[in-house]
PDB file of C-alpha atoms in Angstrom:
ATOM      1  CA  ASP A   1     104.677 105.621 113.194  1.00  0.00           C
ATOM      2  CA  ASP A   2     102.849 103.736 111.779  1.00  0.00           C
ATOM      3  CA  GLU A   3     100.516 106.500 111.178  1.00  0.00           C
ATOM      4  CA  ASP A   4     103.073 108.754 110.024  1.00  0.00           C
ATOM      5  CA  GLN A   5     104.685 105.881 107.179  1.00  0.00           C
ATOM      6  CA  GLU A   6     100.744 105.575 105.758  1.00  0.00           C
ATOM      7  CA  ALA A   7     100.373 109.029 104.925  1.00  0.00           C
ATOM      8  CA  TRP A   8     104.093 108.821 103.708  1.00  0.00           C
ATOM      9  CA  TRP A   9     102.842 105.398 101.330  1.00  0.00           C
ATOM     10  CA  HIS A  10      99.577 108.076 100.426  1.00  0.00           C
ATOM     11  CA  SER A  11     101.675 111.414  99.429  1.00  0.00           C
ATOM     12  CA  THR A  12     104.062 108.961  97.599  1.00  0.00           C
ATOM     13  CA  ARG A  13     101.375 106.299  95.888  1.00  0.00           C
ATOM     14  CA  GLY A  14      99.860 110.106  94.666  1.00  0.00           C
ATOM     15  CA  LEU A  15     103.069 111.663  93.631  1.00  0.00           C
ATOM     16  CA  ALA A  16     103.524 108.558  91.125  1.00  0.00           C
ATOM     17  CA  VAL A  17      99.815 108.966  89.688  1.00  0.00           C
ATOM     18  CA  ALA A  18     100.810 112.522  89.250  1.00  0.00           C
ATOM     19  CA  ALA A  19     104.679 111.792  87.593  1.00  0.00           C
ATOM     20  CA  LEU A  20     102.991 109.151  85.189  1.00  0.00           C
ATOM     21  CA  GLY A  21      99.843 110.413  84.521  1.00  0.00           C
ATOM     22  CA  GLY A  22     102.062 113.699  83.204  1.00  0.00           C
ATOM     23  CA  ALA A  23     103.676 112.047  81.129  1.00  0.00           C
ATOM     24  CA  ALA A  24     100.874 110.586  79.638  1.00  0.00           C
ATOM     25  CA  LEU A  25      99.602 113.736  79.238  1.00  0.00           C
ATOM     26  CA  ALA A  26     102.837 114.568  77.225  1.00  0.00           C
ATOM     27  CA  ALA A  27     102.698 112.108  75.001  1.00  0.00           C
ATOM     28  CA  PHE A  28      99.499 112.230  73.809  1.00  0.00           C
ATOM     29  CA  LEU A  29      99.868 116.497  73.416  1.00  0.00           C
ATOM     30  CA  LEU A  30     103.284 115.549  71.379  1.00  0.00           C
ATOM     31  CA  LEU A  31     101.185 113.115  69.218  1.00  0.00           C
ATOM     32  CA  VAL A  32      98.764 114.898  68.165  1.00  0.00           C
ATOM     33  CA  LEU A  33     100.658 118.062  67.723  1.00  0.00           C
ATOM     34  CA  GLY A  34     102.997 116.042  65.577  1.00  0.00           C
ATOM     35  CA  ARG A  35      99.641 114.446  63.164  1.00  0.00           C
ATOM     36  CA  VAL A  36      98.789 118.718  63.281  1.00  0.00           C
ATOM     37  CA  THR A  37     101.521 119.680  61.663  1.00  0.00           C
ATOM     38  CA  GLY A  38     101.196 117.264  59.153  1.00  0.00           C
ATOM     39  CA  GLU A  39     103.738 116.817  56.313  1.00  0.00           C
ATOM     40  CA  GLU A  40     105.685 119.765  57.386  1.00  0.00           C
ATOM     41  CA  THR A  41     109.608 119.238  58.037  1.00  0.00           C
ATOM     42  CA  PHE A  42     112.529 120.635  60.759  1.00  0.00           C
ATOM     43  CA  LEU A  43     116.404 120.110  59.768  1.00  0.00           C
ATOM     44  CA  ALA A  44     115.358 117.270  56.928  1.00  0.00           C
ATOM     45  CA  LEU A  45     113.027 115.172  59.173  1.00  0.00           C
ATOM     46  CA  PRO A  46     109.403 114.698  59.585  1.00  0.00           C
ATOM     47  CA  PHE A  47     108.839 117.078  62.129  1.00  0.00           C
ATOM     48  CA  ASP A  48     106.560 114.282  64.361  1.00  0.00           C
ATOM     49  CA  TYR A  49     110.274 112.274  64.262  1.00  0.00           C
ATOM     50  CA  ALA A  50     112.427 115.418  65.113  1.00  0.00           C
ATOM     51  CA  LEU A  51     109.498 116.497  68.050  1.00  0.00           C
ATOM     52  CA  ALA A  52     109.770 113.044  69.244  1.00  0.00           C
ATOM     53  CA  ALA A  53     113.944 112.403  69.213  1.00  0.00           C
ATOM     54  CA  ALA A  54     114.094 115.819  70.667  1.00  0.00           C
ATOM     55  CA  ILE A  55     112.050 116.827  73.168  1.00  0.00           C
ATOM     56  CA  VAL A  56     109.902 113.293  74.882  1.00  0.00           C
ATOM     57  CA  PRO A  57     113.149 112.858  75.859  1.00  0.00           C
ATOM     58  CA  LEU A  58     113.854 116.150  77.543  1.00  0.00           C
ATOM     59  CA  LEU A  59     110.163 115.935  78.864  1.00  0.00           C
ATOM     60  CA  LEU A  60     111.325 112.747  80.655  1.00  0.00           C
ATOM     61  CA  LEU A  61     113.765 114.056  82.115  1.00  0.00           C
ATOM     62  CA  MET A  62     112.043 116.692  83.719  1.00  0.00           C
ATOM     63  CA  ILE A  63     109.646 114.352  85.011  1.00  0.00           C
ATOM     64  CA  VAL A  64     112.138 112.473  86.539  1.00  0.00           C
ATOM     65  CA  PHE A  65     114.099 115.759  88.230  1.00  0.00           C
ATOM     66  CA  TRP A  66     110.878 116.954  88.866  1.00  0.00           C
ATOM     67  CA  TYR A  67     109.482 113.425  90.238  1.00  0.00           C
ATOM     68  CA  ALA A  68     112.920 113.060  92.889  1.00  0.00           C
ATOM     69  CA  ARG A  69     111.984 116.990  94.458  1.00  0.00           C
ATOM     70  CA  ARG A  70     109.375 115.993  94.678  1.00  0.00           C
ATOM     71  CA  GLN A  71     109.469 112.411  96.812  1.00  0.00           C
ATOM     72  CA  ALA A  72     112.837 114.392  98.664  1.00  0.00           C
ATOM     73  CA  ASP A  73     110.326 116.706 100.068  1.00  0.00           C
ATOM     74  CA  VAL A  74     107.524 113.418 100.797  1.00  0.00           C
ATOM     75  CA  ASP A  75     109.941 112.395 102.417  1.00  0.00           C
ATOM     76  CA  ARG A  76     111.713 114.328 104.564  1.00  0.00           C
ATOM     77  CA  GLN A  77     108.068 115.435 105.363  1.00  0.00           C
ATOM     78  CA  HIS A  78     107.392 111.781 106.843  1.00  0.00           C
ATOM     79  CA  HIS A  79     110.779 111.844 108.833  1.00  0.00           C
ATOM     80  CA  MET A  80     111.876 108.885 105.411  1.00  0.00           C
ATOM     81  CA  GLY A  81     115.012 107.562 104.211  1.00  0.00           C
ATOM     82  CA  ASP A  82     118.729 109.402 105.791  1.00  0.00           C
ATOM     83  CA  ASP A  83     118.953 112.253 107.740  1.00  0.00           C
TER      84      ASP A  83
END
């Protein structure tokens, strides 16, 4: 059905925008947090480097899994994909 496929595309587009917006917001907040901490260190590294090395990959992984789960829900809702 064309109407259902159009609704699926609309939902998928909104979900992609939300995931990219969440990733951009997380990167911005981590950048600000890194600048605010100044010269502090964590495990003998400047705090902003430690933050980037430890937190950014975890946040991106969380966004990817959230996106995949939500996209599967959208697919089921609009009867798309494998049944």
